PDB file of C-alpha atoms and ligand atoms in Angstrom:
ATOM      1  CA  UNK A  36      33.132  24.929 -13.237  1.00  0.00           C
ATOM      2  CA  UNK A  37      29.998  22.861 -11.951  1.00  0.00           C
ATOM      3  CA  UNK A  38      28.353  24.631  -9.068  1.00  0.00           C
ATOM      4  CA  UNK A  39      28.142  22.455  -5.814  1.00  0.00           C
ATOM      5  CA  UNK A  40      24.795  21.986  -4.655  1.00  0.00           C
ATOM      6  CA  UNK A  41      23.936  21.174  -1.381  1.00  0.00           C
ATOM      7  CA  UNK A  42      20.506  21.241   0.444  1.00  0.00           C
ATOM      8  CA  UNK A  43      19.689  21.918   3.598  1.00  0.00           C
ATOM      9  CA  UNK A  44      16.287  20.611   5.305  1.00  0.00           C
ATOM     10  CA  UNK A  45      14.414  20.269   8.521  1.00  0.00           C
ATOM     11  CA  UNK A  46      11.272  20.232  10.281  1.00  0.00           C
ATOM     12  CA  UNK A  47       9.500  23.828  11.876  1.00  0.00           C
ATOM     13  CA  UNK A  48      11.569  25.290  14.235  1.00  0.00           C
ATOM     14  CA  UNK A  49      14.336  22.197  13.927  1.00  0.00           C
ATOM     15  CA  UNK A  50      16.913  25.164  13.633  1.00  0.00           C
ATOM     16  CA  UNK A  51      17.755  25.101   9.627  1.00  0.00           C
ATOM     17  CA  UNK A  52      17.712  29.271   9.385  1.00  0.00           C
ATOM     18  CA  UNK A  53      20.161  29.246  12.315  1.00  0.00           C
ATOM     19  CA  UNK A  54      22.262  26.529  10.706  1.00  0.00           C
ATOM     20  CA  UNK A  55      22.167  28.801   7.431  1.00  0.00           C
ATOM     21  CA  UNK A  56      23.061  31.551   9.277  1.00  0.00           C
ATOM     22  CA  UNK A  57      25.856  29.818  10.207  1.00  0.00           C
ATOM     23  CA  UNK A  58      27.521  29.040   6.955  1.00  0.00           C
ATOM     24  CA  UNK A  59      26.354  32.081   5.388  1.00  0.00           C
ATOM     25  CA  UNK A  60      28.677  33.952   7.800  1.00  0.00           C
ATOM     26  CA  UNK A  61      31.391  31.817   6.846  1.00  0.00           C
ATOM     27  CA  UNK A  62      30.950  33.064   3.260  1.00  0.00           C
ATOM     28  CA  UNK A  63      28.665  30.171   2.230  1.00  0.00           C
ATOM     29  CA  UNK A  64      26.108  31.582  -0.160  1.00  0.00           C
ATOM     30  CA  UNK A  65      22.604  30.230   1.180  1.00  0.00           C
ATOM     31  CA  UNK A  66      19.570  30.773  -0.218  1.00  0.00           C
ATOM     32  CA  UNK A  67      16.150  31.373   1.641  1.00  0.00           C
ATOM     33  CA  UNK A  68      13.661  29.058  -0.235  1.00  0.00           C
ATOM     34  CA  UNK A  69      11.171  30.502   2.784  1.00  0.00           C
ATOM     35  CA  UNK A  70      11.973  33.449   1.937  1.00  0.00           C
ATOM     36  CA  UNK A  71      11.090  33.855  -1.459  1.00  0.00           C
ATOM     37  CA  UNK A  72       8.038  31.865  -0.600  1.00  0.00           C
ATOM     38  CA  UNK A  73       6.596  34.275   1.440  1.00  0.00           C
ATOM     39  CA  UNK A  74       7.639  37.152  -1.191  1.00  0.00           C
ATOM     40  CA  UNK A  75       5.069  36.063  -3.243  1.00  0.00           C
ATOM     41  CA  UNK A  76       2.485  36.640  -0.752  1.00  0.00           C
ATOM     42  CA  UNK A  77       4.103  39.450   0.702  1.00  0.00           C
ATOM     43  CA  UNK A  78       4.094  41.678  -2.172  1.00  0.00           C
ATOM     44  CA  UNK A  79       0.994  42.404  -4.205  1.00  0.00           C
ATOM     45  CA  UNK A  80       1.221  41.076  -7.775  1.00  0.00           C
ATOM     46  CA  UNK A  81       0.588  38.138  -9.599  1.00  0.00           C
ATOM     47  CA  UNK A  82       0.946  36.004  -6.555  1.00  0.00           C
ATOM     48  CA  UNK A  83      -1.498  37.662  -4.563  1.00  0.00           C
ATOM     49  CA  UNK A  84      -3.965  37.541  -7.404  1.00  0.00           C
ATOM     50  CA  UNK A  85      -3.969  34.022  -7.856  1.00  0.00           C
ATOM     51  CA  UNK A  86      -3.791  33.036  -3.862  1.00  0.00           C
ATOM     52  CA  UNK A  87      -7.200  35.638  -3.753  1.00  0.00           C
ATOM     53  CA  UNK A  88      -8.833  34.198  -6.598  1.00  0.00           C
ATOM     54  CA  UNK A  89      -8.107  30.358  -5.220  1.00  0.00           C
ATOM     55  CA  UNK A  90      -8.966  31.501  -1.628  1.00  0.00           C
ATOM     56  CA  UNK A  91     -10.952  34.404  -1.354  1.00  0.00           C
ATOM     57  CA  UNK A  92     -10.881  38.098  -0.602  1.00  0.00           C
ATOM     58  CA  UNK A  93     -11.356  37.270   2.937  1.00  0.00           C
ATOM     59  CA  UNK A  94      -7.322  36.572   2.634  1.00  0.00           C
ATOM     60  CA  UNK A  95      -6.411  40.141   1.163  1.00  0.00           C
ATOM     61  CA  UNK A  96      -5.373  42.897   3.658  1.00  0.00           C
ATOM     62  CA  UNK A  97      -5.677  46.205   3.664  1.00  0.00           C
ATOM     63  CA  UNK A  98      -1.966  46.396   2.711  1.00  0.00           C
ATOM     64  CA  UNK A  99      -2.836  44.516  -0.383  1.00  0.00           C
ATOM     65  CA  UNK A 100      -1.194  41.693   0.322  1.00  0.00           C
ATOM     66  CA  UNK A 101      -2.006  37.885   2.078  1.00  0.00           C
ATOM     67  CA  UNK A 102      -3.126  37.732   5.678  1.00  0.00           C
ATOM     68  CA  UNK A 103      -1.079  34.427   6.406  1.00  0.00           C
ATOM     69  CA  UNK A 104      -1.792  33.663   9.695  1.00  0.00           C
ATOM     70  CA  UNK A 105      -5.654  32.786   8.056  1.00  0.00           C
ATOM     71  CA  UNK A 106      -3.954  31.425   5.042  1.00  0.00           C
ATOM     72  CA  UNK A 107      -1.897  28.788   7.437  1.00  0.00           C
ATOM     73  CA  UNK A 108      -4.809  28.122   9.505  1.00  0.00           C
ATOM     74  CA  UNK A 109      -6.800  26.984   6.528  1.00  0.00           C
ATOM     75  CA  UNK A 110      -4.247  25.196   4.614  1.00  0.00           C
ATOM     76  CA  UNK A 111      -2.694  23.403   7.522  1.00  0.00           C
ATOM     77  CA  UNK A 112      -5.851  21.911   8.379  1.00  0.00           C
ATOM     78  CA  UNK A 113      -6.587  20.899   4.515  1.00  0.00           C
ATOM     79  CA  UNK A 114      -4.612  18.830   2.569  1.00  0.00           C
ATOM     80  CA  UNK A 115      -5.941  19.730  -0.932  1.00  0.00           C
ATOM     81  CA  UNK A 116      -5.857  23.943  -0.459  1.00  0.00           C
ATOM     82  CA  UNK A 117      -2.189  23.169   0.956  1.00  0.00           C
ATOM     83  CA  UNK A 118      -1.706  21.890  -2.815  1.00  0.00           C
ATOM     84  CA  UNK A 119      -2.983  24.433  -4.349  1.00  0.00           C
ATOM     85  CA  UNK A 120      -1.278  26.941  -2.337  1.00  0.00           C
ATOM     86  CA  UNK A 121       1.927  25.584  -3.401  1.00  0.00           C
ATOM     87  CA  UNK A 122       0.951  24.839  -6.611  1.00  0.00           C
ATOM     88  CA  UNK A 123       0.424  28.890  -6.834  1.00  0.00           C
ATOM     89  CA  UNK A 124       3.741  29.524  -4.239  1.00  0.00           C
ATOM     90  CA  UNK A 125       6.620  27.151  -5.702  1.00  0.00           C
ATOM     91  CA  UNK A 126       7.040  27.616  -9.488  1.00  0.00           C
ATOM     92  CA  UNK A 127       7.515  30.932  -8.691  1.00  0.00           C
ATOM     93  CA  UNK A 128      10.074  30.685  -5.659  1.00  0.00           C
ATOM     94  CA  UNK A 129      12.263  27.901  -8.023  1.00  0.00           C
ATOM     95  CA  UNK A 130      12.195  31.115 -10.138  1.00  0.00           C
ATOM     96  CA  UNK A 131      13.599  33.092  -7.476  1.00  0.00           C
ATOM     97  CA  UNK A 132      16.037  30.721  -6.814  1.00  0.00           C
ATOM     98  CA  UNK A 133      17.484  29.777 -10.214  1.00  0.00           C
ATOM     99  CA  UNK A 134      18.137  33.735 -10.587  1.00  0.00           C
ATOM    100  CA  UNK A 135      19.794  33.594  -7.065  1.00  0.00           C
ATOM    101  CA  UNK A 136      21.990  30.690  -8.558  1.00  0.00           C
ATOM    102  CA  UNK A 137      23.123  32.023 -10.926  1.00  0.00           C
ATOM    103  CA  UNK A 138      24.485  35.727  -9.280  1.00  0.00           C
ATOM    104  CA  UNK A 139      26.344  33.046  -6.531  1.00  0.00           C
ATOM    105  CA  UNK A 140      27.869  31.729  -9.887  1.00  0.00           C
ATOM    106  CA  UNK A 141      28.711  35.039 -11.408  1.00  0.00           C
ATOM    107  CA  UNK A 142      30.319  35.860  -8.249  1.00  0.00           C
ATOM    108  CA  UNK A 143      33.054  33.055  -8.653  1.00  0.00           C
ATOM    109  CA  UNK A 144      30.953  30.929  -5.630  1.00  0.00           C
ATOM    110  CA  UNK A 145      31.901  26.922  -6.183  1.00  0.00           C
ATOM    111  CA  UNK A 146      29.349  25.961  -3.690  1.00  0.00           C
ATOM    112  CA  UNK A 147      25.791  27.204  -2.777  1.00  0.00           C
ATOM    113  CA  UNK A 148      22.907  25.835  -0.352  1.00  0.00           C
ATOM    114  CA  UNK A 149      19.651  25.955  -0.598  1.00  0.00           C
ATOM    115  CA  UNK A 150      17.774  26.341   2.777  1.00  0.00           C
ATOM    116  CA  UNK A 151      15.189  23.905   1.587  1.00  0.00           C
ATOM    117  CA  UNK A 152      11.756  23.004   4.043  1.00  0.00           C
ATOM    118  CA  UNK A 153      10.185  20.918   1.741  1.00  0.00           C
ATOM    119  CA  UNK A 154      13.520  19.191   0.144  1.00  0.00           C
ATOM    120  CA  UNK A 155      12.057  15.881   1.398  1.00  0.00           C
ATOM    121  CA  UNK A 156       8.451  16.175   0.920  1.00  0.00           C
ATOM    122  CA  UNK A 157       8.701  17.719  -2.639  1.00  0.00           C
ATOM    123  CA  UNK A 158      11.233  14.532  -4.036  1.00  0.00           C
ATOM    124  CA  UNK A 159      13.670  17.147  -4.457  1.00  0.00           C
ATOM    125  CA  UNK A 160      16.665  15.642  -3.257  1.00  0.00           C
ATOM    126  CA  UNK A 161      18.060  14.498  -6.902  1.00  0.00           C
ATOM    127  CA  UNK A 162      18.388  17.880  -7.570  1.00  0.00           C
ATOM    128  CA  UNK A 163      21.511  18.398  -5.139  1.00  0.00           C
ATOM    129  CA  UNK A 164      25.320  16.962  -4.350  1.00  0.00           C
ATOM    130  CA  UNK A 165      24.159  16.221  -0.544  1.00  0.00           C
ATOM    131  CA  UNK A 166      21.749  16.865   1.664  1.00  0.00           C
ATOM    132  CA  UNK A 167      21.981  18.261   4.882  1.00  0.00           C
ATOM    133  CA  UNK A 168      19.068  17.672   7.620  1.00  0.00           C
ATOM    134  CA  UNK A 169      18.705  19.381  11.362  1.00  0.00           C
ATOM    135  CA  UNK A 170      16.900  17.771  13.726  1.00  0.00           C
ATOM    136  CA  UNK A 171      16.163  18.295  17.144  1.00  0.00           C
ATOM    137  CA  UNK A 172      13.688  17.239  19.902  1.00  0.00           C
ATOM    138  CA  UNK A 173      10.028  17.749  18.857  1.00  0.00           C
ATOM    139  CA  UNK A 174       9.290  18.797  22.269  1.00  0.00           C
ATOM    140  CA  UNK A 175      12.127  21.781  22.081  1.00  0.00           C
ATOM    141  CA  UNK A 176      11.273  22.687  18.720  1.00  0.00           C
ATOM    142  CA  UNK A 177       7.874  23.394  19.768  1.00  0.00           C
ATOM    143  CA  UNK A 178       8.645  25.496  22.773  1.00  0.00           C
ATOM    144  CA  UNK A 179      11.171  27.584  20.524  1.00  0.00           C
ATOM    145  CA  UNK A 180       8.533  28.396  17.994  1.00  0.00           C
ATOM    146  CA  UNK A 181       6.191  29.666  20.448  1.00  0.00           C
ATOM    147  CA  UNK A 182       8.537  31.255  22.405  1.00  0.00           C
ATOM    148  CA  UNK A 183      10.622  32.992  19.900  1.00  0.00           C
ATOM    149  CA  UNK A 184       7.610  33.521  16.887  1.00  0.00           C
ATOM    150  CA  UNK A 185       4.632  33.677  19.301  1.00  0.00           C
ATOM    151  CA  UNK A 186       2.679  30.651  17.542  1.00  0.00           C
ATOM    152  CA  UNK A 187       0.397  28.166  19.373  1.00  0.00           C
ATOM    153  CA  UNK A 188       1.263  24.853  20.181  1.00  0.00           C
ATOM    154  CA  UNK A 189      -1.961  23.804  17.690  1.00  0.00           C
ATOM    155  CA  UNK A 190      -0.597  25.882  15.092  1.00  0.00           C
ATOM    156  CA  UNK A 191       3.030  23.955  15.501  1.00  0.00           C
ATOM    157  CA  UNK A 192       0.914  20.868  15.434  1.00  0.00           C
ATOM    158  CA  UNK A 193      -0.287  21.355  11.882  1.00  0.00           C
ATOM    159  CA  UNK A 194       2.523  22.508  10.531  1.00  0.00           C
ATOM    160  CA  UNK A 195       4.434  18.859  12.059  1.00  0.00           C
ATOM    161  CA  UNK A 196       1.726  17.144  10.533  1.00  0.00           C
ATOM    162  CA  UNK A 197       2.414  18.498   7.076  1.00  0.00           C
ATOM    163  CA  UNK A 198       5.564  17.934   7.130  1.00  0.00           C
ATOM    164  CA  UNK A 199       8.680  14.482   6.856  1.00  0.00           C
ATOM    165  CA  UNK A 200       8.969  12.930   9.893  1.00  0.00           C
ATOM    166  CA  UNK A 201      12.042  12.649  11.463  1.00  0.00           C
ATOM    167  CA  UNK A 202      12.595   8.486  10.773  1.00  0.00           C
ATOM    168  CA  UNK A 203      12.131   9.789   6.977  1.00  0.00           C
ATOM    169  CA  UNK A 204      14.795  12.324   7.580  1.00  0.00           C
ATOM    170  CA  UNK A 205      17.167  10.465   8.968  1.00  0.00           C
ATOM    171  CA  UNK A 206      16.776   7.793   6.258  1.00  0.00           C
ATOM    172  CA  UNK A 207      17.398  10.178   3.397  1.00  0.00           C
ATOM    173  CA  UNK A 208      19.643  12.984   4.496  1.00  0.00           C
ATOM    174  CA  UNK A 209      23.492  12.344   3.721  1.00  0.00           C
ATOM    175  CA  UNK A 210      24.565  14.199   7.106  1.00  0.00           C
ATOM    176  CA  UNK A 211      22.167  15.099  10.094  1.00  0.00           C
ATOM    177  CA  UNK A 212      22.936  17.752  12.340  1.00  0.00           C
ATOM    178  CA  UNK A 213      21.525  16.963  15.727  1.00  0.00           C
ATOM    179  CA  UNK A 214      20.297  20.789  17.542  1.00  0.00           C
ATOM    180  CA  UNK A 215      19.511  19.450  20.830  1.00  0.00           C
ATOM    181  CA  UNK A 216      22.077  22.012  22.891  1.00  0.00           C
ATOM    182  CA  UNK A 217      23.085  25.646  22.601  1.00  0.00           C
ATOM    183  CA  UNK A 218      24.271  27.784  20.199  1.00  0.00           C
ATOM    184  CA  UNK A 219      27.708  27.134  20.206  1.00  0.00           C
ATOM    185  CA  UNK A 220      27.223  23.571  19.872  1.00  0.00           C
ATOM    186  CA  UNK A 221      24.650  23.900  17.204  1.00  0.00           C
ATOM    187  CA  UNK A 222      27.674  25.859  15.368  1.00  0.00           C
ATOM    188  CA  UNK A 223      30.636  23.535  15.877  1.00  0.00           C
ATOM    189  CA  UNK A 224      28.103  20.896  14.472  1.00  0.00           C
ATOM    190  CA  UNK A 225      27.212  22.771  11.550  1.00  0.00           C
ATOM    191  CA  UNK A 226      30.677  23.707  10.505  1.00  0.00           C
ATOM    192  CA  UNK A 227      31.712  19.975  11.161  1.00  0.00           C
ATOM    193  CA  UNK A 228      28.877  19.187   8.804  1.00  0.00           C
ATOM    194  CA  UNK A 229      29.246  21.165   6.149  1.00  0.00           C
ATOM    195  CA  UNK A 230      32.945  20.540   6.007  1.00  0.00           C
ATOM    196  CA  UNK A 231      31.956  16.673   6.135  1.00  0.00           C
ATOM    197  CA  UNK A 232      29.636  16.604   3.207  1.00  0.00           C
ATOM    198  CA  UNK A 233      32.089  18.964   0.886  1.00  0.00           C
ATOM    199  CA  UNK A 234      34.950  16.119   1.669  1.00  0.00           C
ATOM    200  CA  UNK A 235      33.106  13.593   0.747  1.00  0.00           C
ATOM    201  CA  UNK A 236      32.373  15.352  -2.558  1.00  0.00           C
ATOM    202  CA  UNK A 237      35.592  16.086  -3.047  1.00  0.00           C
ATOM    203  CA  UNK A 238      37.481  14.395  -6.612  1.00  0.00           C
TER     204      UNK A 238
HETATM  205  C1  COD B 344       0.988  28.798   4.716  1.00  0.00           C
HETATM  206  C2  COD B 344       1.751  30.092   4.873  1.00  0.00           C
HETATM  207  C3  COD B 344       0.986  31.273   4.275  1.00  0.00           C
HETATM  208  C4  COD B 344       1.936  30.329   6.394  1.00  0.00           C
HETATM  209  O1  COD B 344       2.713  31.459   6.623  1.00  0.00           O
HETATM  210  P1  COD B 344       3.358  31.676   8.091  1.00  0.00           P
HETATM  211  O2  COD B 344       3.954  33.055   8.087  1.00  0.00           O
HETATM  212  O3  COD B 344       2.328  31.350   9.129  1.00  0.00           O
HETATM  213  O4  COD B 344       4.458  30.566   8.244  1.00  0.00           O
HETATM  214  P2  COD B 344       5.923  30.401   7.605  1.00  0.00           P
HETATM  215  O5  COD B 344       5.894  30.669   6.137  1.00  0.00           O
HETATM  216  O6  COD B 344       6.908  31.130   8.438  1.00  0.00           O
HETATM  217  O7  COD B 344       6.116  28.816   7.779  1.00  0.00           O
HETATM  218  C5  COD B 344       5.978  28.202   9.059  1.00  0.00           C
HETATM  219  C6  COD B 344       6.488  26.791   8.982  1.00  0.00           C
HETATM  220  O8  COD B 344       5.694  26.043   8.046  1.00  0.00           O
HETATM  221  C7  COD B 344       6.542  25.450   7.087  1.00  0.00           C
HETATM  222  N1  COD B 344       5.780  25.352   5.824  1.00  0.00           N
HETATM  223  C8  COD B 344       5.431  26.355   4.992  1.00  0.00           C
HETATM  224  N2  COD B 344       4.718  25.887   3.969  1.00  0.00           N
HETATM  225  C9  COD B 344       4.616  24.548   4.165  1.00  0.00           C
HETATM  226  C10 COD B 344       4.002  23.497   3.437  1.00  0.00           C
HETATM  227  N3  COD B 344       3.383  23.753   2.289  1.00  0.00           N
HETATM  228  N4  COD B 344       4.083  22.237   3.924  1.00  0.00           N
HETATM  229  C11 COD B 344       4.745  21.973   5.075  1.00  0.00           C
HETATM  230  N5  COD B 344       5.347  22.927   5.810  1.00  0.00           N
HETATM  231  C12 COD B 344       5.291  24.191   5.357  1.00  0.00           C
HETATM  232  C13 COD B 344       7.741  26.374   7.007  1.00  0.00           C
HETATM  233  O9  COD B 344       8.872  25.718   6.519  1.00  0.00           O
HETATM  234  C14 COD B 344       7.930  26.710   8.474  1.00  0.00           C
HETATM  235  O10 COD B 344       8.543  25.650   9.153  1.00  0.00           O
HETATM  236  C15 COD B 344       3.166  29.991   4.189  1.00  0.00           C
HETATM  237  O11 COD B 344       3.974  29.087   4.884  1.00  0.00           O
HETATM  238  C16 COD B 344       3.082  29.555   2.732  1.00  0.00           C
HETATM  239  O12 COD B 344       2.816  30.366   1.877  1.00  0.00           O
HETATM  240  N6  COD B 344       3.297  28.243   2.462  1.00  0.00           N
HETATM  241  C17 COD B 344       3.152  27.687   1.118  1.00  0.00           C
HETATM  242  C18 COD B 344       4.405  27.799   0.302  1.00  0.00           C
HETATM  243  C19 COD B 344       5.433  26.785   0.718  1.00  0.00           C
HETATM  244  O13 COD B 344       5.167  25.595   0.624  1.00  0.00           O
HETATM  245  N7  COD B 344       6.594  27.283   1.234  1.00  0.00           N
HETATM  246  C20 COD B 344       7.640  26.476   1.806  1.00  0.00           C
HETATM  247  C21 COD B 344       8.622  25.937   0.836  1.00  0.00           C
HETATM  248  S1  COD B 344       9.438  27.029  -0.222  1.00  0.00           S
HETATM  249  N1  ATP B 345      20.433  25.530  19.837  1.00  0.00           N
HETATM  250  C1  ATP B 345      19.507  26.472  20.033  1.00  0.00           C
HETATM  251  N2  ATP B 345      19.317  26.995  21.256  1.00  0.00           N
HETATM  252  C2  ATP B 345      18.370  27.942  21.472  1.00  0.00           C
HETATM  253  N3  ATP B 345      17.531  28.425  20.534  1.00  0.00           N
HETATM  254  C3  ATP B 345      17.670  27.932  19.298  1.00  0.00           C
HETATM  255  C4  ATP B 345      18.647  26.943  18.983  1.00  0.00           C
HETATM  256  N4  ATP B 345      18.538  26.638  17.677  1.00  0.00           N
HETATM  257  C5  ATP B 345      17.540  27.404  17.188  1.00  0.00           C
HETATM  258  N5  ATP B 345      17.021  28.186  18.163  1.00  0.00           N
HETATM  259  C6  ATP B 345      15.887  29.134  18.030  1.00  0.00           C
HETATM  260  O1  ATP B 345      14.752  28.336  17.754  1.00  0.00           O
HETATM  261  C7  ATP B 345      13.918  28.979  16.786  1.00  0.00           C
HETATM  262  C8  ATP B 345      13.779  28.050  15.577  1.00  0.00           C
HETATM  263  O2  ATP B 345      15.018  27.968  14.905  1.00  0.00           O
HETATM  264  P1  ATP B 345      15.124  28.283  13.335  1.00  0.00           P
HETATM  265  O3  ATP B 345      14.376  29.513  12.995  1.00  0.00           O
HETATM  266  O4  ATP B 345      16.570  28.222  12.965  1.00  0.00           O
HETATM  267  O5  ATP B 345      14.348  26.981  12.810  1.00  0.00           O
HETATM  268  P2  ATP B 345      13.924  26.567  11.366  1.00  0.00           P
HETATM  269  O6  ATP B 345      14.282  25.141  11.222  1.00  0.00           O
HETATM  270  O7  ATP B 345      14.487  27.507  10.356  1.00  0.00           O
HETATM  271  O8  ATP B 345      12.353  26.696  11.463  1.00  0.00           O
HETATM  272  P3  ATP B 345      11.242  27.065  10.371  1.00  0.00           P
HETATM  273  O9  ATP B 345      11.251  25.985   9.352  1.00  0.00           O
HETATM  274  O10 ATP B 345      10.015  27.047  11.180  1.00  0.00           O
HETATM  275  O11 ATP B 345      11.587  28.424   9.814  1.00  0.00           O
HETATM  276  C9  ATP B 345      14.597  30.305  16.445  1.00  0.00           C
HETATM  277  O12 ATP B 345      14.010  31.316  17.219  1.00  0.00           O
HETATM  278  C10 ATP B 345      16.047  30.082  16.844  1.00  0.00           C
HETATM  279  O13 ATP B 345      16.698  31.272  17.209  1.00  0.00           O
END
């Protein structure tokens, strides 16, 4: 049986990990494209190697591994090393996530999301059945993220500025889920969502 594919997007601090935390505890397999990204740089290897030799051994910690807060603040400012830091980052994470794929198939899963940042940005949204965007007031996103992950408002600035706007989003997702209340909202909405989009899909 074809696996359903279904992506899930939105902007830093929009609420997509919460949304995927959602469905995954409704037995939803979701997988953490962010997640893998950052195991590249987390965990010295290959990764690492290729992140020093593009960047620098200013970037290496004593751990071994990539000091990312420095790493962000350079390529959030700079287009072209934000390239080349995904050029070195994504091959590997669509690695990742094939192998992750394919253990939610062996497992007898007929539907899988993929927690997706860049969905939008990287043309990637042939690749699933629907996709799925969050949004939510720029102005509460920003005061989550630096309330909850202790970032700067200029560091949430670069990050926006990287990444789809929200017109974009709304033009090319196939469902939106608006996070602009609490929890429990944000979780009715999601379910509604998710059972929406699998509908439509529906033979
Ligand atoms: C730049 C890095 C080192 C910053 O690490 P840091 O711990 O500060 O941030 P974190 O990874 O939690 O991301 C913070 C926010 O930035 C977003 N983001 C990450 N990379 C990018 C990017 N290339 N373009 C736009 N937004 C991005 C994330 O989705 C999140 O909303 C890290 O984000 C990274 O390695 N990025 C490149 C790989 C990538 O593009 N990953 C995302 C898709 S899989
Ligand atoms: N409805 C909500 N009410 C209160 N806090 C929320 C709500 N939705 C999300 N949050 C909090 O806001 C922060 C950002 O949410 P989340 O991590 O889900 O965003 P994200 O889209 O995955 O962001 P990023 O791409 O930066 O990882 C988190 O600390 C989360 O717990």
């Amino acid at each position: 049986m074809d696996l359903t594919r279904i992506g899930l997007t939105g902007g830093i601090g929009a609420g997509k990990s919460t949304v995927a935390d959602i469905w995954r505890a409704d037995g939803v397999p979701v997988i953490d494209l962010d997640a893998h990204s950052r195991a590249v740089l987390d965990v010295p290897g290959p990764g690492v190697e290729e992140a020093v030799a593009r960047f620098g051994e200013e970037f290496r910690l004593p751990t071994g591994t990539i000091d990312r807060g420095a790493l962000a603040a350079l390529v959030f400012a700079d287009a072209a090393a934000r390239a080349d830091l995904e050029a070195i980052v994504l091959s590997r994470v669509d690695d990742a996530v094939a192998a992750e794929e394919r253990a939610a198939r062996a497992a007898g899963h007929a539907v899988v999301v993929h927690d997706s940042p860049l969905l939008l940005e990287k043309e990637r949204d042939g690749d699933y059945d629907a996709v799925v965007g969050v949004l939510a007031p720029r102005r509460e996103r920003i005061a989550r993220v630096v309330r909850d992950r202790g970032r700067t408002v200029e560091y949430v600035a670069g990050v926006l500025a990287a990444q789809a706007s929200d017109l974009e989003r709304i033009r090319r997702c196939d469902r939106l889920i608006l996070n602009n209340a609490g929890r429990t909202v944000l979780g009715e909405r999601a379910r509604r969502a998710l059972a929406a989009a699998l509908a439509e899909l529906a033979p």
